Amino acid sequence: MCVIWGIPYLLIRVAVGEISPSVLVFVRTGLAASAPWFFLSSAEQHITSALAGLLISAVPLVSLVIALGLGNRQQMGLTNLSGLLLGLLGVALIVGFNLGASNVTALVEMAVVVVGYSLGPAILARYLTGIPAVTVNGVALTLCCIAYAPVAALQWPHGFPSLAVVGAVAVLAVVCTALAFLLFFALIAEIGPVRATVITYVNPAVAGILGVGVLHENLTLGMGLGFVLVLAGSTLATRRPAGAEAARRAPEPQPGKAL
């Protein structure tokens, strides 16, 4: 899962070089049959795939806040609070060191993506308990595809995209969307919505390596330091306090495991 969802940042960067974000989201969801994907695709027209991947590493922090807001019984200790603050400092370092070279609108779009990626697992675990993952996945992707169809039709490319773009979109749809969501839903059912987002710890590393190695993007010192802080903060923020396991009276709501 960490590798599968670390790859899309490279593929999106390749695809938006020739097709619009709306067309990309439409084709991606259509082949896989949401707003975060549109904003992610749009943002990567202005920022590097490595930076996008690093910003996504804040998802576990936001997931914890959302889980608490939805009434999750998970306890918050001093270690958890310290982790939240440390993670926020890391995000500030990532954005701050690159703010002059980045598009502010793109950074705002990435913030929307982080919230969307964090909110989805929480909704799935709390309100869609017992529904087969393949049903949730199919309905969500189909509705997303239908929603983007009119915009995609207006922005459809006049010529046939290059083989690199076609390949990028195909892998995004089949591997990084359809297959990835089925695996992710099973992971949420197994360990809960907050800890499932811990896979985003590794996503930035995969995105950064591919961005630098394939697209020859720059990985700055600030981005590296910020990622380390986000990684440490997310680990502390999602760690279960001592004695919390015994104090839990009931397990967290879990989505259906059927695939």
PDB file of C-alpha atoms in Angstrom:
ATOM      1  CA  MET A   1       0.000   0.000   0.000  1.00  0.00           C
ATOM      2  CA  CYS A   2       2.792   2.425   0.856  1.00  0.00           C
ATOM      3  CA  VAL A   3       4.432   1.913  -2.537  1.00  0.00           C
ATOM      4  CA  ILE A   4       1.157   1.804  -4.496  1.00  0.00           C
ATOM      5  CA  TRP A   5       0.087   5.172  -3.072  1.00  0.00           C
ATOM      6  CA  GLY A   6       3.563   6.631  -3.321  1.00  0.00           C
ATOM      7  CA  ILE A   7       3.645   6.116  -7.097  1.00  0.00           C
ATOM      8  CA  PRO A   8       0.629   8.325  -8.099  1.00  0.00           C
ATOM      9  CA  TYR A   9       2.463  11.615  -7.506  1.00  0.00           C
ATOM     10  CA  LEU A  10       4.902  10.745 -10.295  1.00  0.00           C
ATOM     11  CA  LEU A  11       2.149   9.496 -12.624  1.00  0.00           C
ATOM     12  CA  ILE A  12      -0.039  12.556 -12.018  1.00  0.00           C
ATOM     13  CA  ARG A  13       2.899  14.839 -12.731  1.00  0.00           C
ATOM     14  CA  VAL A  14       3.425  13.069 -16.066  1.00  0.00           C
ATOM     15  CA  ALA A  15      -0.268  13.083 -16.995  1.00  0.00           C
ATOM     16  CA  VAL A  16      -1.062  16.746 -16.251  1.00  0.00           C
ATOM     17  CA  GLY A  17       1.694  17.754 -18.639  1.00  0.00           C
ATOM     18  CA  GLU A  18      -0.672  17.002 -21.528  1.00  0.00           C
ATOM     19  CA  ILE A  19      -4.208  16.667 -20.140  1.00  0.00           C
ATOM     20  CA  SER A  20      -6.224  18.778 -17.683  1.00  0.00           C
ATOM     21  CA  PRO A  21      -6.895  17.704 -14.068  1.00  0.00           C
ATOM     22  CA  SER A  22     -10.614  17.247 -14.848  1.00  0.00           C
ATOM     23  CA  VAL A  23      -9.883  14.897 -17.736  1.00  0.00           C
ATOM     24  CA  LEU A  24      -7.397  12.972 -15.611  1.00  0.00           C
ATOM     25  CA  VAL A  25      -9.859  12.495 -12.727  1.00  0.00           C
ATOM     26  CA  PHE A  26     -12.659  11.512 -15.137  1.00  0.00           C
ATOM     27  CA  VAL A  27     -10.555   8.898 -16.913  1.00  0.00           C
ATOM     28  CA  ARG A  28      -8.974   7.657 -13.682  1.00  0.00           C
ATOM     29  CA  THR A  29     -12.304   7.073 -11.954  1.00  0.00           C
ATOM     30  CA  GLY A  30     -13.956   5.826 -15.138  1.00  0.00           C
ATOM     31  CA  LEU A  31     -11.341   3.138 -15.664  1.00  0.00           C
ATOM     32  CA  ALA A  32     -11.318   2.311 -11.964  1.00  0.00           C
ATOM     33  CA  ALA A  33     -15.129   2.170 -11.641  1.00  0.00           C
ATOM     34  CA  SER A  34     -13.858  13.305  -5.727  1.00  0.00           C
ATOM     35  CA  ALA A  35     -12.595  16.292  -5.102  1.00  0.00           C
ATOM     36  CA  PRO A  36      -9.215  15.385  -3.538  1.00  0.00           C
ATOM     37  CA  TRP A  37      -7.977  13.910  -6.820  1.00  0.00           C
ATOM     38  CA  PHE A  38      -8.918  17.028  -8.769  1.00  0.00           C
ATOM     39  CA  PHE A  39      -7.130  19.302  -6.322  1.00  0.00           C
ATOM     40  CA  LEU A  40      -4.119  16.980  -6.229  1.00  0.00           C
ATOM     41  CA  SER A  41      -3.936  16.921 -10.032  1.00  0.00           C
ATOM     42  CA  SER A  42      -4.420  20.681 -10.221  1.00  0.00           C
ATOM     43  CA  ALA A  43      -1.826  21.368  -7.527  1.00  0.00           C
ATOM     44  CA  GLU A  44       0.791  19.248  -9.293  1.00  0.00           C
ATOM     45  CA  GLN A  45       0.612  21.575 -12.269  1.00  0.00           C
ATOM     46  CA  HIS A  46       2.391  24.108 -10.058  1.00  0.00           C
ATOM     47  CA  ILE A  47       4.375  22.108  -7.476  1.00  0.00           C
ATOM     48  CA  THR A  48       6.679  19.099  -7.716  1.00  0.00           C
ATOM     49  CA  SER A  49       5.517  15.546  -7.086  1.00  0.00           C
ATOM     50  CA  ALA A  50       8.080  15.301  -4.269  1.00  0.00           C
ATOM     51  CA  LEU A  51       6.581  18.314  -2.445  1.00  0.00           C
ATOM     52  CA  ALA A  52       3.057  16.960  -2.966  1.00  0.00           C
ATOM     53  CA  GLY A  53       4.075  13.654  -1.436  1.00  0.00           C
ATOM     54  CA  LEU A  54       5.692  15.353   1.541  1.00  0.00           C
ATOM     55  CA  LEU A  55       2.590  17.436   2.247  1.00  0.00           C
ATOM     56  CA  ILE A  56       0.439  14.298   2.164  1.00  0.00           C
ATOM     57  CA  SER A  57       2.475  12.966   5.089  1.00  0.00           C
ATOM     58  CA  ALA A  58       0.358  15.211   7.339  1.00  0.00           C
ATOM     59  CA  VAL A  59      -2.685  12.954   6.777  1.00  0.00           C
ATOM     60  CA  PRO A  60      -2.265  10.899  10.000  1.00  0.00           C
ATOM     61  CA  LEU A  61      -2.224  14.111  12.053  1.00  0.00           C
ATOM     62  CA  VAL A  62      -5.445  15.389  10.483  1.00  0.00           C
ATOM     63  CA  SER A  63      -6.992  11.913  10.740  1.00  0.00           C
ATOM     64  CA  LEU A  64      -6.430  11.889  14.492  1.00  0.00           C
ATOM     65  CA  VAL A  65      -8.086  15.299  14.899  1.00  0.00           C
ATOM     66  CA  ILE A  66     -11.077  14.220  12.767  1.00  0.00           C
ATOM     67  CA  ALA A  67     -11.417  10.933  14.670  1.00  0.00           C
ATOM     68  CA  LEU A  68     -11.558  12.817  17.967  1.00  0.00           C
ATOM     69  CA  GLY A  69     -14.079  15.252  16.506  1.00  0.00           C
ATOM     70  CA  LEU A  70     -16.317  12.361  15.452  1.00  0.00           C
ATOM     71  CA  GLY A  71     -16.295  10.980  18.987  1.00  0.00           C
ATOM     72  CA  ASN A  72     -13.605   8.334  18.681  1.00  0.00           C
ATOM     73  CA  ARG A  73     -12.882   6.888  22.115  1.00  0.00           C
ATOM     74  CA  GLN A  74      -9.147   6.965  21.557  1.00  0.00           C
ATOM     75  CA  GLN A  75      -7.430   8.723  24.459  1.00  0.00           C
ATOM     76  CA  MET A  76      -5.130  11.685  23.967  1.00  0.00           C
ATOM     77  CA  GLY A  77      -2.055  11.786  26.157  1.00  0.00           C
ATOM     78  CA  LEU A  78       0.823  14.217  26.396  1.00  0.00           C
ATOM     79  CA  THR A  79       2.765  12.156  23.862  1.00  0.00           C
ATOM     80  CA  ASN A  80      -0.084  12.406  21.351  1.00  0.00           C
ATOM     81  CA  LEU A  81      -0.406  16.170  21.775  1.00  0.00           C
ATOM     82  CA  SER A  82       3.356  16.600  21.456  1.00  0.00           C
ATOM     83  CA  GLY A  83       3.252  14.580  18.264  1.00  0.00           C
ATOM     84  CA  LEU A  84       0.565  16.831  16.799  1.00  0.00           C
ATOM     85  CA  LEU A  85       2.616  19.949  17.496  1.00  0.00           C
ATOM     86  CA  LEU A  86       5.798  18.355  16.163  1.00  0.00           C
ATOM     87  CA  GLY A  87       4.013  17.271  13.005  1.00  0.00           C
ATOM     88  CA  LEU A  88       2.572  20.729  12.432  1.00  0.00           C
ATOM     89  CA  LEU A  89       6.061  22.171  12.793  1.00  0.00           C
ATOM     90  CA  GLY A  90       7.262  19.722  10.165  1.00  0.00           C
ATOM     91  CA  VAL A  91       4.534  20.754   7.733  1.00  0.00           C
ATOM     92  CA  ALA A  92       5.425  24.395   8.355  1.00  0.00           C
ATOM     93  CA  LEU A  93       9.053  23.624   7.500  1.00  0.00           C
ATOM     94  CA  ILE A  94       8.092  21.818   4.302  1.00  0.00           C
ATOM     95  CA  VAL A  95       5.852  24.645   3.127  1.00  0.00           C
ATOM     96  CA  GLY A  96       7.950  27.484   4.536  1.00  0.00           C
ATOM     97  CA  PHE A  97      11.178  26.476   2.826  1.00  0.00           C
ATOM     98  CA  ASN A  98       9.385  26.227  -0.510  1.00  0.00           C
ATOM     99  CA  LEU A  99       6.753  28.959  -0.264  1.00  0.00           C
ATOM    100  CA  GLY A 100       8.693  31.366  -2.446  1.00  0.00           C
ATOM    101  CA  ALA A 101       9.023  28.801  -5.210  1.00  0.00           C
ATOM    102  CA  SER A 102       5.516  27.357  -4.884  1.00  0.00           C
ATOM    103  CA  ASN A 103       2.082  28.492  -5.982  1.00  0.00           C
ATOM    104  CA  VAL A 104      -0.035  29.493  -2.966  1.00  0.00           C
ATOM    105  CA  THR A 105      -3.205  28.214  -4.642  1.00  0.00           C
ATOM    106  CA  ALA A 106      -1.535  24.845  -5.154  1.00  0.00           C
ATOM    107  CA  LEU A 107      -0.641  24.675  -1.454  1.00  0.00           C
ATOM    108  CA  VAL A 108      -4.254  25.445  -0.504  1.00  0.00           C
ATOM    109  CA  GLU A 109      -5.413  22.708  -2.868  1.00  0.00           C
ATOM    110  CA  MET A 110      -3.009  20.290  -1.197  1.00  0.00           C
ATOM    111  CA  ALA A 111      -4.521  21.235   2.176  1.00  0.00           C
ATOM    112  CA  VAL A 112      -7.939  20.237   0.806  1.00  0.00           C
ATOM    113  CA  VAL A 113      -6.440  16.947  -0.373  1.00  0.00           C
ATOM    114  CA  VAL A 114      -5.009  16.201   3.085  1.00  0.00           C
ATOM    115  CA  VAL A 115      -8.384  16.844   4.743  1.00  0.00           C
ATOM    116  CA  GLY A 116     -10.146  14.707   2.135  1.00  0.00           C
ATOM    117  CA  TYR A 117      -7.724  11.823   2.534  1.00  0.00           C
ATOM    118  CA  SER A 118      -8.167  12.045   6.315  1.00  0.00           C
ATOM    119  CA  LEU A 119     -11.957  12.372   6.337  1.00  0.00           C
ATOM    120  CA  GLY A 120     -12.638   9.424   4.017  1.00  0.00           C
ATOM    121  CA  PRO A 121     -11.409   6.627   6.316  1.00  0.00           C
ATOM    122  CA  ALA A 122     -13.188   8.179   9.307  1.00  0.00           C
ATOM    123  CA  ILE A 123     -16.522   8.294   7.441  1.00  0.00           C
ATOM    124  CA  LEU A 124     -16.021   4.770   6.143  1.00  0.00           C
ATOM    125  CA  ALA A 125     -15.330   3.341   9.594  1.00  0.00           C
ATOM    126  CA  ARG A 126     -18.078   5.264  11.408  1.00  0.00           C
ATOM    127  CA  TYR A 127     -21.018   5.388   8.993  1.00  0.00           C
ATOM    128  CA  LEU A 128     -20.499   2.603   6.434  1.00  0.00           C
ATOM    129  CA  THR A 129     -19.978  -0.295   8.830  1.00  0.00           C
ATOM    130  CA  GLY A 130     -20.981  -3.652   7.368  1.00  0.00           C
ATOM    131  CA  ILE A 131     -21.186  -2.535   3.735  1.00  0.00           C
ATOM    132  CA  PRO A 132     -18.886  -4.550   1.437  1.00  0.00           C
ATOM    133  CA  ALA A 133     -15.815  -2.570   0.441  1.00  0.00           C
ATOM    134  CA  VAL A 134     -16.282  -3.341  -3.250  1.00  0.00           C
ATOM    135  CA  THR A 135     -19.767  -1.767  -3.119  1.00  0.00           C
ATOM    136  CA  VAL A 136     -18.554   1.417  -1.432  1.00  0.00           C
ATOM    137  CA  ASN A 137     -15.612   1.623  -3.810  1.00  0.00           C
ATOM    138  CA  GLY A 138     -17.706   1.079  -6.939  1.00  0.00           C
ATOM    139  CA  VAL A 139     -20.440   3.555  -6.025  1.00  0.00           C
ATOM    140  CA  ALA A 140     -17.991   6.261  -4.923  1.00  0.00           C
ATOM    141  CA  LEU A 141     -15.859   6.011  -8.070  1.00  0.00           C
ATOM    142  CA  THR A 142     -18.902   5.888 -10.354  1.00  0.00           C
ATOM    143  CA  LEU A 143     -20.453   8.997  -8.780  1.00  0.00           C
ATOM    144  CA  CYS A 144     -17.108  10.798  -9.011  1.00  0.00           C
ATOM    145  CA  CYS A 145     -16.756   9.831 -12.665  1.00  0.00           C
ATOM    146  CA  ILE A 146     -20.271  11.077 -13.473  1.00  0.00           C
ATOM    147  CA  ALA A 147     -19.654  14.368 -11.654  1.00  0.00           C
ATOM    148  CA  TYR A 148     -16.506  15.103 -13.670  1.00  0.00           C
ATOM    149  CA  ALA A 149     -17.874  13.965 -17.043  1.00  0.00           C
ATOM    150  CA  PRO A 150     -19.237  17.392 -18.190  1.00  0.00           C
ATOM    151  CA  VAL A 151     -16.042  19.272 -17.307  1.00  0.00           C
ATOM    152  CA  ALA A 152     -13.850  16.566 -18.800  1.00  0.00           C
ATOM    153  CA  ALA A 153     -15.823  16.724 -22.045  1.00  0.00           C
ATOM    154  CA  LEU A 154     -15.149  20.457 -22.354  1.00  0.00           C
ATOM    155  CA  GLN A 155     -11.435  20.049 -21.613  1.00  0.00           C
ATOM    156  CA  TRP A 156     -10.816  16.855 -23.570  1.00  0.00           C
ATOM    157  CA  PRO A 157      -7.454  17.031 -25.417  1.00  0.00           C
ATOM    158  CA  HIS A 158      -7.654  17.607 -29.175  1.00  0.00           C
ATOM    159  CA  GLY A 159      -4.897  15.132 -29.950  1.00  0.00           C
ATOM    160  CA  PHE A 160      -4.169  11.667 -28.595  1.00  0.00           C
ATOM    161  CA  PRO A 161      -1.863  11.881 -25.541  1.00  0.00           C
ATOM    162  CA  SER A 162       1.585  10.332 -25.599  1.00  0.00           C
ATOM    163  CA  LEU A 163       2.142   6.724 -24.560  1.00  0.00           C
ATOM    164  CA  ALA A 164       3.749   7.946 -21.324  1.00  0.00           C
ATOM    165  CA  VAL A 165       0.554   9.785 -20.358  1.00  0.00           C
ATOM    166  CA  VAL A 166      -1.667   6.865 -21.381  1.00  0.00           C
ATOM    167  CA  GLY A 167       0.440   4.499 -19.306  1.00  0.00           C
ATOM    168  CA  ALA A 168       0.444   6.859 -16.322  1.00  0.00           C
ATOM    169  CA  VAL A 169      -3.354   7.191 -16.365  1.00  0.00           C
ATOM    170  CA  ALA A 170      -3.837   3.436 -16.791  1.00  0.00           C
ATOM    171  CA  VAL A 171      -1.639   2.597 -13.796  1.00  0.00           C
ATOM    172  CA  LEU A 172      -3.331   5.335 -11.744  1.00  0.00           C
ATOM    173  CA  ALA A 173      -6.756   3.860 -12.491  1.00  0.00           C
ATOM    174  CA  VAL A 174      -6.146   0.136 -12.178  1.00  0.00           C
ATOM    175  CA  VAL A 175      -3.354  -0.166  -9.599  1.00  0.00           C
ATOM    176  CA  CYS A 176      -3.338   3.089  -7.608  1.00  0.00           C
ATOM    177  CA  THR A 177      -7.134   3.495  -7.446  1.00  0.00           C
ATOM    178  CA  ALA A 178      -9.232   0.344  -7.951  1.00  0.00           C
ATOM    179  CA  LEU A 179      -6.834  -2.169  -6.391  1.00  0.00           C
ATOM    180  CA  ALA A 180      -5.457   0.282  -3.825  1.00  0.00           C
ATOM    181  CA  PHE A 181      -8.882   1.182  -2.432  1.00  0.00           C
ATOM    182  CA  LEU A 182      -9.889  -2.442  -1.966  1.00  0.00           C
ATOM    183  CA  LEU A 183      -6.666  -3.067  -0.050  1.00  0.00           C
ATOM    184  CA  PHE A 184      -7.086   0.163   1.938  1.00  0.00           C
ATOM    185  CA  PHE A 185     -10.650  -0.683   2.969  1.00  0.00           C
ATOM    186  CA  ALA A 186      -9.464  -4.083   4.177  1.00  0.00           C
ATOM    187  CA  LEU A 187      -6.696  -2.347   6.136  1.00  0.00           C
ATOM    188  CA  ILE A 188      -9.201   0.026   7.778  1.00  0.00           C
ATOM    189  CA  ALA A 189     -11.345  -2.949   8.769  1.00  0.00           C
ATOM    190  CA  GLU A 190      -8.320  -4.609  10.330  1.00  0.00           C
ATOM    191  CA  ILE A 191      -6.658  -1.771  12.289  1.00  0.00           C
ATOM    192  CA  GLY A 192      -9.071   1.198  12.253  1.00  0.00           C
ATOM    193  CA  PRO A 193      -9.205   4.501  10.329  1.00  0.00           C
ATOM    194  CA  VAL A 194      -6.511   6.452  12.177  1.00  0.00           C
ATOM    195  CA  ARG A 195      -3.772   3.851  12.098  1.00  0.00           C
ATOM    196  CA  ALA A 196      -4.599   2.912   8.515  1.00  0.00           C
ATOM    197  CA  THR A 197      -3.426   6.358   7.397  1.00  0.00           C
ATOM    198  CA  VAL A 198       0.035   5.578   8.774  1.00  0.00           C
ATOM    199  CA  ILE A 199       0.838   4.222   5.287  1.00  0.00           C
ATOM    200  CA  THR A 200       1.271   7.860   4.272  1.00  0.00           C
ATOM    201  CA  TYR A 201       4.485   7.880   6.313  1.00  0.00           C
ATOM    202  CA  VAL A 202       6.185   6.003   3.482  1.00  0.00           C
ATOM    203  CA  ASN A 203       4.319   7.653   0.584  1.00  0.00           C
ATOM    204  CA  PRO A 204       6.498  10.800   0.649  1.00  0.00           C
ATOM    205  CA  ALA A 205       9.673   8.740   0.515  1.00  0.00           C
ATOM    206  CA  VAL A 206       8.442   6.871  -2.563  1.00  0.00           C
ATOM    207  CA  ALA A 207       7.162  10.086  -4.170  1.00  0.00           C
ATOM    208  CA  GLY A 208      10.397  11.925  -3.411  1.00  0.00           C
ATOM    209  CA  ILE A 209      12.645   9.170  -4.746  1.00  0.00           C
ATOM    210  CA  LEU A 210      10.637   8.852  -7.959  1.00  0.00           C
ATOM    211  CA  GLY A 211      10.374  12.634  -8.370  1.00  0.00           C
ATOM    212  CA  VAL A 212      14.109  13.142  -8.016  1.00  0.00           C
ATOM    213  CA  GLY A 213      15.137  10.009  -9.895  1.00  0.00           C
ATOM    214  CA  VAL A 214      12.676  10.073 -12.799  1.00  0.00           C
ATOM    215  CA  LEU A 215      11.578  13.707 -13.135  1.00  0.00           C
ATOM    216  CA  HIS A 216      14.855  15.239 -11.864  1.00  0.00           C
ATOM    217  CA  GLU A 217      13.039  17.368  -9.281  1.00  0.00           C
ATOM    218  CA  ASN A 218      14.856  19.106  -6.437  1.00  0.00           C
ATOM    219  CA  LEU A 219      14.631  17.772  -2.886  1.00  0.00           C
ATOM    220  CA  THR A 220      15.662  20.627  -0.580  1.00  0.00           C
ATOM    221  CA  LEU A 221      17.080  20.466   2.934  1.00  0.00           C
ATOM    222  CA  GLY A 222      13.936  22.097   4.326  1.00  0.00           C
ATOM    223  CA  MET A 223      11.737  19.444   2.751  1.00  0.00           C
ATOM    224  CA  GLY A 224      13.926  16.696   4.189  1.00  0.00           C
ATOM    225  CA  LEU A 225      13.955  18.143   7.710  1.00  0.00           C
ATOM    226  CA  GLY A 226      10.226  18.799   7.591  1.00  0.00           C
ATOM    227  CA  PHE A 227       9.497  15.239   6.523  1.00  0.00           C
ATOM    228  CA  VAL A 228      11.517  13.852   9.444  1.00  0.00           C
ATOM    229  CA  LEU A 229       9.494  15.992  11.880  1.00  0.00           C
ATOM    230  CA  VAL A 230       6.190  14.987  10.281  1.00  0.00           C
ATOM    231  CA  LEU A 231       7.196  11.333  10.445  1.00  0.00           C
ATOM    232  CA  ALA A 232       8.159  11.602  14.122  1.00  0.00           C
ATOM    233  CA  GLY A 233       5.097  13.681  14.978  1.00  0.00           C
ATOM    234  CA  SER A 234       2.680  11.336  13.229  1.00  0.00           C
ATOM    235  CA  THR A 235       4.193   8.340  14.994  1.00  0.00           C
ATOM    236  CA  LEU A 236       3.794   9.988  18.398  1.00  0.00           C
ATOM    237  CA  ALA A 237       0.328  11.372  17.636  1.00  0.00           C
ATOM    238  CA  THR A 238      -1.115   7.999  16.655  1.00  0.00           C
ATOM    239  CA  ARG A 239       0.587   5.986  19.416  1.00  0.00           C
ATOM    240  CA  ARG A 240      -1.859   4.456  21.858  1.00  0.00           C
ATOM    241  CA  PRO A 241      -1.288   5.782  25.408  1.00  0.00           C
ATOM    242  CA  ALA A 242      -0.232   3.284  28.071  1.00  0.00           C
ATOM    243  CA  GLY A 243      -3.241   1.463  29.460  1.00  0.00           C
ATOM    244  CA  ALA A 244      -5.561   2.703  26.742  1.00  0.00           C
ATOM    245  CA  GLU A 245      -6.101  -0.781  25.328  1.00  0.00           C
ATOM    246  CA  ALA A 246      -7.496  -2.059  28.601  1.00  0.00           C
ATOM    247  CA  ALA A 247      -9.624   1.042  29.054  1.00  0.00           C
ATOM    248  CA  ARG A 248     -11.418   0.602  25.764  1.00  0.00           C
ATOM    249  CA  ARG A 249     -14.911  -0.748  26.458  1.00  0.00           C
ATOM    250  CA  ALA A 250     -15.719  -1.583  22.858  1.00  0.00           C
ATOM    251  CA  PRO A 251     -13.858  -1.861  19.571  1.00  0.00           C
ATOM    252  CA  GLU A 252     -13.920   0.969  17.024  1.00  0.00           C
ATOM    253  CA  PRO A 253     -16.619   0.695  14.310  1.00  0.00           C
ATOM    254  CA  GLN A 254     -15.182  -1.234  11.378  1.00  0.00           C
ATOM    255  CA  PRO A 255     -16.229  -1.258   7.733  1.00  0.00           C
ATOM    256  CA  GLY A 256     -17.255  -4.506   6.087  1.00  0.00           C
ATOM    257  CA  LYS A 257     -14.395  -6.814   5.274  1.00  0.00           C
ATOM    258  CA  ALA A 258     -16.099  -8.360   2.269  1.00  0.00           C
ATOM    259  CA  LEU A 259     -14.273  -7.608  -0.975  1.00  0.00           C
TER     260      LEU A 259
END
